[in-house]
Structures are given as C-alpha cells and as structure tokens.
CSV table of C-alpha atoms and ligand atoms in Angstrom, one decimal:
chain,number,residue,atom,x,y,z
A,880,MET,CA,3.6,23.2,39.0
A,881,GLY,CA,2.5,24.0,35.5
A,882,LYS,CA,-0.3,26.4,34.8
A,883,VAL,CA,-3.3,24.8,33.0
A,884,ILE,CA,-5.1,27.1,30.5
A,885,ALA,CA,-8.3,26.0,28.6
A,886,ILE,CA,-9.1,27.6,25.3
A,887,ALA,CA,-12.9,27.6,25.3
A,888,ASN,CA,-16.0,28.9,23.5
A,889,GLN,CA,-18.9,26.7,22.6
A,890,LYS,CA,-19.3,28.6,19.3
A,891,GLY,CA,-17.7,26.7,16.4
A,892,GLY,CA,-14.9,28.1,14.2
A,893,VAL,CA,-13.8,31.1,16.4
A,894,GLY,CA,-10.1,30.3,16.5
A,895,LYS,CA,-9.8,28.0,19.5
A,896,THR,CA,-7.6,25.4,17.9
A,897,THR,CA,-5.6,28.0,16.0
A,898,THR,CA,-5.0,29.8,19.3
A,899,ALA,CA,-4.2,26.5,21.2
A,900,ILE,CA,-1.6,25.5,18.6
A,901,ASN,CA,0.1,28.8,18.1
A,902,LEU,CA,0.0,30.0,21.7
A,903,SER,CA,1.6,26.6,22.7
A,904,SER,CA,4.2,27.0,20.0
A,905,ALA,CA,5.0,30.6,21.0
A,906,LEU,CA,5.3,29.7,24.7
A,907,ALA,CA,7.7,26.9,23.7
A,908,HIS,CA,9.6,29.4,21.6
A,909,TYR,CA,10.1,31.5,24.7
A,910,GLY,CA,11.7,28.5,26.5
A,911,LYS,CA,8.7,27.1,28.3
A,912,ARG,CA,7.9,23.4,28.4
A,913,VAL,CA,4.4,23.0,27.0
A,914,LEU,CA,1.8,20.2,26.7
A,915,LEU,CA,-1.0,20.8,24.2
A,916,VAL,CA,-4.0,18.7,25.0
A,917,ASP,CA,-6.3,18.1,22.1
A,918,PHE,CA,-9.6,17.7,23.8
A,919,ASP,CA,-11.8,17.7,20.7
A,920,SER,CA,-12.8,14.6,18.8
A,921,GLN,CA,-12.2,16.5,15.5
A,922,GLY,CA,-8.5,16.1,16.4
A,923,ASN,CA,-7.6,19.4,14.7
A,924,ALA,CA,-4.9,20.4,17.2
A,925,GLY,CA,-3.0,17.2,16.3
A,926,ARG,CA,-3.7,17.6,12.6
A,927,GLY,CA,-2.5,21.2,12.7
A,928,LEU,CA,0.8,19.8,14.1
A,929,GLY,CA,1.1,17.3,11.2
A,930,VAL,CA,-0.1,14.2,13.1
A,931,ASP,CA,-2.3,11.7,11.3
A,932,VAL,CA,-4.7,11.3,14.2
A,933,THR,CA,-6.8,8.7,12.5
A,934,ALA,CA,-3.9,6.3,12.6
A,935,LEU,CA,-2.9,6.6,16.3
A,936,PRO,CA,-3.1,3.4,18.3
A,937,PHE,CA,-3.7,5.3,21.6
A,938,THR,CA,-5.1,8.8,22.4
A,939,ILE,CA,-6.3,10.8,25.3
A,940,TYR,CA,-9.4,8.6,25.2
A,941,ASP,CA,-7.4,5.6,26.5
A,942,VAL,CA,-5.9,7.7,29.3
A,943,LEU,CA,-9.4,8.9,30.4
A,944,THR,CA,-10.8,5.4,30.3
A,945,GLY,CA,-7.8,4.2,32.4
A,946,GLU,CA,-6.5,1.9,29.7
A,947,LYS,CA,-3.2,3.7,29.4
A,948,GLU,CA,-0.8,5.8,31.4
A,949,ILE,CA,-0.6,9.4,30.2
A,950,SER,CA,3.2,9.1,29.8
A,951,ALA,CA,2.7,6.3,27.3
A,952,VAL,CA,0.3,8.3,25.2
A,953,LEU,CA,2.2,11.7,25.1
A,954,MET,CA,3.9,12.5,21.9
A,955,LYS,CA,6.8,14.7,20.9
A,956,THR,CA,6.1,17.2,18.2
A,957,GLY,CA,8.4,18.8,15.6
A,958,GLU,CA,8.6,21.8,17.9
A,959,PRO,CA,11.2,21.8,20.7
A,960,ARG,CA,9.7,21.7,24.2
A,961,LEU,CA,6.2,21.2,22.8
A,962,ASP,CA,4.4,17.8,23.5
A,963,LEU,CA,1.0,16.7,22.4
A,964,LEU,CA,-1.7,14.6,23.9
A,965,ALA,CA,-3.6,13.7,20.8
A,966,SER,CA,-7.2,12.9,20.2
A,967,ASN,CA,-9.4,11.5,17.5
A,968,LEU,CA,-13.0,10.5,16.8
A,969,LYS,CA,-13.0,8.0,19.6
A,970,LEU,CA,-13.2,10.8,22.1
A,971,ALA,CA,-16.8,11.4,21.0
A,972,SER,CA,-17.8,8.2,22.7
A,973,LEU,CA,-16.4,9.2,26.1
A,974,ASP,CA,-19.8,10.2,27.5
A,975,SER,CA,-21.4,6.9,26.6
A,976,TYR,CA,-18.5,5.0,28.0
A,977,PHE,CA,-18.8,6.9,31.3
A,978,ILE,CA,-22.5,6.3,31.5
A,979,GLN,CA,-22.2,2.6,30.7
A,980,LYS,CA,-19.5,2.2,33.4
A,981,GLY,CA,-21.5,4.4,35.9
A,982,LYS,CA,-18.3,6.5,36.4
A,983,ASN,CA,-18.1,8.5,39.6
A,984,ASN,CA,-17.2,12.2,39.3
A,985,PRO,CA,-17.1,12.1,35.4
A,986,PHE,CA,-16.3,15.9,35.4
A,987,TYR,CA,-13.0,15.4,37.1
A,988,ALA,CA,-11.6,12.8,34.7
A,989,LEU,CA,-9.2,15.2,32.8
A,990,LYS,CA,-8.0,16.9,36.0
A,991,GLU,CA,-7.1,13.5,37.5
A,992,ALA,CA,-5.5,12.4,34.2
A,993,LEU,CA,-3.1,15.4,34.2
A,994,VAL,CA,-1.9,15.0,37.8
A,995,PRO,CA,1.2,12.9,36.9
A,996,VAL,CA,2.5,15.4,34.3
A,997,ARG,CA,1.8,18.7,35.9
A,998,GLU,CA,5.3,19.0,37.2
A,999,ALA,CA,6.9,18.3,33.9
A,1000,TYR,CA,5.4,21.3,32.1
A,1001,ASP,CA,5.3,25.1,32.6
A,1002,TYR,CA,2.0,25.3,30.7
A,1003,ILE,CA,-0.7,22.8,29.8
A,1004,ILE,CA,-3.0,24.2,27.1
A,1005,ILE,CA,-6.3,22.5,26.5
A,1006,ASP,CA,-8.1,22.9,23.2
A,1007,CYS,CA,-11.8,22.5,24.1
A,1008,PRO,CA,-14.5,21.4,21.7
A,1009,PRO,CA,-17.3,23.6,20.5
A,1010,SER,CA,-19.9,22.5,23.0
A,1011,LEU,CA,-20.9,22.9,26.6
A,1012,GLY,CA,-21.0,19.2,27.3
A,1013,LEU,CA,-19.0,16.7,29.2
A,1014,LEU,CA,-15.7,17.4,27.5
A,1015,ASN,CA,-15.9,21.2,27.9
A,1016,ILE,CA,-16.8,20.8,31.6
A,1017,ASN,CA,-13.8,18.5,32.1
A,1018,GLY,CA,-11.6,21.0,30.3
A,1019,LEU,CA,-12.7,23.9,32.6
A,1020,VAL,CA,-12.6,21.8,35.7
A,1021,ALA,CA,-9.0,20.8,35.0
A,1022,SER,CA,-7.9,24.4,34.4
A,1023,ASP,CA,-6.5,27.2,36.4
A,1024,SER,CA,-7.7,29.7,33.9
A,1025,VAL,CA,-9.5,30.1,30.6
A,1026,ILE,CA,-8.9,32.0,27.4
A,1027,ILE,CA,-12.1,32.9,25.5
A,1028,PRO,CA,-11.5,33.5,21.8
A,1029,VAL,CA,-14.1,35.9,20.4
A,1030,GLN,CA,-14.4,36.1,16.6
A,1031,CYS,CA,-15.3,39.6,15.5
A,1032,GLU,CA,-18.4,38.4,13.7
A,1033,TYR,CA,-22.2,38.2,14.1
A,1034,PHE,CA,-23.6,36.6,17.3
A,1035,ALA,CA,-20.2,36.8,19.0
A,1036,MET,CA,-21.7,38.4,22.1
A,1037,GLU,CA,-24.4,35.7,22.5
A,1038,ALA,CA,-21.6,33.1,22.5
A,1039,VAL,CA,-19.7,35.1,25.1
A,1040,ALA,CA,-22.8,35.2,27.4
A,1041,ALA,CA,-23.2,31.5,27.1
A,1042,ILE,CA,-19.6,30.6,27.9
A,1043,LEU,CA,-19.6,33.1,30.8
A,1044,SER,CA,-22.6,31.5,32.4
A,1045,SER,CA,-21.0,28.1,32.0
A,1046,ILE,CA,-17.8,29.4,33.7
A,1047,VAL,CA,-19.8,30.7,36.6
A,1048,GLN,CA,-21.6,27.4,37.0
A,1049,ILE,CA,-18.3,25.6,37.0
A,1050,GLN,CA,-16.8,28.0,39.5
A,1051,ASN,CA,-19.9,27.5,41.8
A,1052,SER,CA,-20.0,23.7,41.5
A,1053,TYR,CA,-16.6,22.2,40.7
A,1054,ASN,CA,-13.7,24.6,40.4
A,1055,SER,CA,-13.9,27.7,42.5
A,1056,ALA,CA,-10.3,28.7,41.5
A,1057,LEU,CA,-11.1,29.0,37.8
A,1058,ARG,CA,-10.1,32.4,36.5
A,1059,ILE,CA,-10.6,34.2,33.2
A,1060,GLU,CA,-7.1,34.6,31.7
A,1061,GLY,CA,-8.6,36.8,29.0
A,1062,PHE,CA,-10.9,37.4,26.1
A,1063,LEU,CA,-9.0,37.2,22.8
A,1064,LEU,CA,-10.3,39.0,19.7
A,1065,THR,CA,-9.6,36.7,16.8
A,1066,MET,CA,-9.8,37.0,13.0
A,1067,TYR,CA,-9.9,40.7,13.6
A,1068,ASP,CA,-10.1,43.0,10.5
A,1069,GLN,CA,-10.1,46.6,11.6
A,1070,ARG,CA,-11.1,47.7,8.1
A,1071,THR,CA,-14.6,46.2,8.6
A,1072,ALA,CA,-17.3,48.1,10.6
A,1073,LEU,CA,-18.5,44.8,12.1
A,1074,GLY,CA,-15.0,43.9,13.3
A,1075,THR,CA,-14.4,47.2,15.0
A,1076,THR,CA,-17.9,47.3,16.5
A,1077,ILE,CA,-17.5,43.8,18.1
A,1078,ALA,CA,-14.0,44.6,19.2
A,1079,ARG,CA,-15.2,47.8,20.9
A,1080,GLU,CA,-18.1,46.0,22.6
A,1081,VAL,CA,-15.8,43.3,24.0
A,1082,ARG,CA,-13.3,45.9,25.2
A,1083,ASP,CA,-16.0,48.1,26.8
A,1084,LEU,CA,-17.6,45.2,28.6
A,1085,PHE,CA,-14.5,43.4,29.7
A,1086,ARG,CA,-11.8,46.1,29.7
A,1087,GLU,CA,-9.7,44.5,32.4
A,1088,SER,CA,-9.8,41.0,31.0
A,1089,THR,CA,-9.4,41.5,27.3
A,1090,PHE,CA,-6.0,40.9,25.9
A,1091,GLU,CA,-4.3,43.9,24.4
A,1092,THR,CA,-3.2,41.7,21.6
A,1093,SER,CA,-5.8,40.9,19.0
A,1094,ILE,CA,-5.3,38.2,16.3
A,1095,PRO,CA,-5.6,39.6,12.8
A,1096,ARG,CA,-7.2,37.7,9.9
A,1097,ASN,CA,-4.1,36.3,8.2
A,1098,ILE,CA,-3.8,33.9,5.2
A,1099,SER,CA,-0.6,32.4,6.6
A,1100,ILE,CA,-2.6,30.8,9.4
A,1101,PRO,CA,-4.7,28.4,7.2
A,1102,ASP,CA,-1.6,28.0,5.0
A,1103,SER,CA,0.4,26.7,7.9
A,1104,THR,CA,-2.3,24.4,9.0
A,1105,MET,CA,-2.2,22.8,5.6
A,1106,GLN,CA,1.5,22.2,6.1
A,1107,GLY,CA,0.9,20.7,9.6
A,1108,LYS,CA,2.9,23.4,11.3
A,1109,PRO,CA,2.3,26.3,13.7
A,1110,VAL,CA,2.3,29.6,11.8
A,1111,THR,CA,4.8,30.7,14.4
A,1112,THR,CA,7.4,28.4,13.0
A,1113,PHE,CA,6.2,28.1,9.4
A,1114,ARG,CA,6.2,31.8,8.8
A,1115,PRO,CA,7.5,33.5,12.0
A,1116,ASN,CA,7.3,37.0,10.5
A,1117,ALA,CA,3.7,36.8,9.3
A,1118,GLN,CA,1.2,39.1,11.0
A,1119,GLY,CA,-0.6,36.1,12.6
A,1120,SER,CA,2.7,34.8,14.1
A,1121,LEU,CA,3.7,38.2,15.5
A,1122,ALA,CA,0.3,38.4,17.2
A,1123,TYR,CA,0.6,35.0,18.8
A,1124,PHE,CA,4.1,35.8,20.0
A,1125,ALA,CA,2.7,39.0,21.5
A,1126,LEU,CA,-0.1,37.0,23.2
A,1127,ALA,CA,2.4,34.6,24.6
A,1128,ARG,CA,4.4,37.6,26.1
A,1129,GLU,CA,1.2,39.0,27.6
A,1130,ILE,CA,0.5,35.6,29.3
A,1131,LEU,CA,4.1,35.3,30.5
A,1132,GLY,CA,3.5,38.6,32.2
A,1133,HIS,CA,0.4,37.4,34.0
A,1134,VAL,CA,1.0,36.0,37.5
B,1699,ATP,N1,-6.5,34.7,12.4
B,1699,ATP,C1,-6.9,33.9,11.4
B,1699,ATP,N2,-6.8,34.3,10.1
B,1699,ATP,C2,-7.3,33.5,9.1
B,1699,ATP,N3,-7.9,32.3,9.3
B,1699,ATP,C3,-8.1,31.9,10.6
B,1699,ATP,C4,-7.6,32.6,11.7
B,1699,ATP,N4,-7.9,31.9,12.8
B,1699,ATP,C5,-8.5,30.8,12.4
B,1699,ATP,N5,-8.6,30.8,11.1
B,1699,ATP,C6,-9.2,29.7,10.3
B,1699,ATP,O1,-10.6,29.6,10.7
B,1699,ATP,C7,-11.0,28.3,10.8
B,1699,ATP,C8,-11.5,28.0,12.2
B,1699,ATP,O2,-10.5,28.1,13.1
B,1699,ATP,P1,-10.2,27.1,14.3
B,1699,ATP,O3,-10.2,25.7,13.8
B,1699,ATP,O4,-9.0,27.5,15.0
B,1699,ATP,O5,-11.5,27.4,15.2
B,1699,ATP,P2,-12.1,26.5,16.4
B,1699,ATP,O6,-12.8,27.5,17.3
B,1699,ATP,O7,-11.1,25.6,16.9
B,1699,ATP,O8,-13.2,25.6,15.6
B,1699,ATP,P3,-14.1,24.4,16.2
B,1699,ATP,O9,-15.1,25.1,17.0
B,1699,ATP,O10,-14.6,23.6,15.0
B,1699,ATP,O11,-13.1,23.6,17.1
B,1699,ATP,C9,-9.9,27.4,10.4
B,1699,ATP,O12,-10.0,27.1,9.0
B,1699,ATP,C10,-8.7,28.3,10.6
B,1699,ATP,O13,-7.6,28.1,9.8
B,1700,MG,MG1,-11.2,23.6,17.3
C-alpha cells in the first residue's frame, strides 16, 4: 500500500508546490511509482509539469464530486513512473458544491477518492493549498504523514504554529494516525542572518523532525518551472536538484 504524504503550510509561497513536484520526480528517479495530487485550484503542480490545466476536460474536482472514476482522470507525465491528478480553478468551488449537496463527511472526500489507486503507487504526494480550509483538511485527513516546508523568512514561525495546531486538531478529530514526516527548510540562503536564524530556530525546536536536507535558493528552480519540467530532470546537477534528490533519499530511509 502506497504511503500518502501531504505537503502543507497555510502560508503562501513557501515552496510547497516546488517540493511536491521535485520530491515526486526524485522518488520516481529512484524507481518508485508516484502519484502527484495537485490539490490547489491554482493548478501550479500541473503547470510545473507542463500541463495546460485550463484546457483539461476533467480534473480532481470531477473525481471528488463523483462524476468520474479516478482512473479516468489520472494522467501520465513526461517523467517515467510519475502520474498526475491535475486540478484547476474549478476546485475552488468544491466547498459550495458540498454545501449545496449537503454532503456527509466532506473532510473524507479525498481519502475515499484515493482508495482505488493506493495499491498502484509507492508514494502519493499531495500538494496542499495555502489555507486551513476544506481542501487542506481533506489533504491531511487523506495522508499518512505531512511535510511542512518552512521558508527561512519573516513570520515563518507563526505559520509553523498555525499549521501545527491544525495538525493536532486533525489528529484529534479525523486522522489519529497522521504523523509529521518532517519540517523542510526551503529557499535557504546561509549567507543571510535571517536565513540562518530561522533555520536554527526550527532545528532547535523540532530537532528530531527537521530534515537534515535543506533546500537552497536556486535560480534553476524557477527556470525549470518556466520550462514545465521538474528541476531534477531539467538540470539534474543544479544545487536545487541535488537537494531534492537528498530529500528523497532521506524519505526513502524513513519507515
Ligand atoms: N529553492 C528555491 N529557489 C528559488 N526559488 C524558489 C525555490 N522554491 C520555490 N521557489 C519559487 O518561489 C515561488 C513560490 O514557490 P511555490 O509555488 O513552490 O510555493 P507554494 O508554497 O506552493 O505557493 P502557494 O502557497 O501559492 O501554493 C515560486 O515562484 C517558485 O519558483
Ligand atoms: Mg503551491
């Protein structure tokens, strides 16, 4: 049975999608079968893999509303062993759809949707949106563990406190098995005082659960997104790629 890992932090722009794409690609590089679930209506995980998400006839929205089988919506990507469950702006209307239909257990929709494909993958990586709303809760309820990217910037620790309290609430109410896979320092620049200060704070507070690997700020990462490719295949020797390969190896070493 595949391991389901959410990438979550309600703070915007901290490297969730970049981590989701490149961790997925790096795990596939190491021979694992991976499904990347784009669970954000911005559709950036799909775009980062070169998909024109605005033109898709069906997306994860149609799976969650019961209109389509998940197997009919899954897409191959340009990367071997990496599949995508794409999303687009339509996903933003899921809350109102569920309210209108009076849906029972709306927080379990993603978990239930993934059941038919859990055997087919070694890892299912969920790129969560920057919110603590319905989608984020669904992402955490569906997951075995969560990676929390922490950008080494102002207000990083406030965001960490908020996501941690959300995780505890979910553990208490819906998914007691949810574990923290790790805190991941992103866009880390060790030449800046702020970067090193935040990194030290996170490592001091969460020593056991902070990944040894940190992701450096690296221009090859936005460059590869522009090309619609993971940096790990677009420029496999770039510092950003080496970091995501190292992160994948750390995760492969976790039980
Ligand atoms: N290590 C890095 N080096 C340089 N740029 C980066 C790095 N990681 C992410 N970025 C850039 O920072 C921006 C935000 O990253 P990303 O989209 O991954 O964040 P996010 O947390 O998914 O954002 P959102 O909350 O909007 O979903 C993007 O333009 C991305 O290319
Ligand atoms: Mg994102």
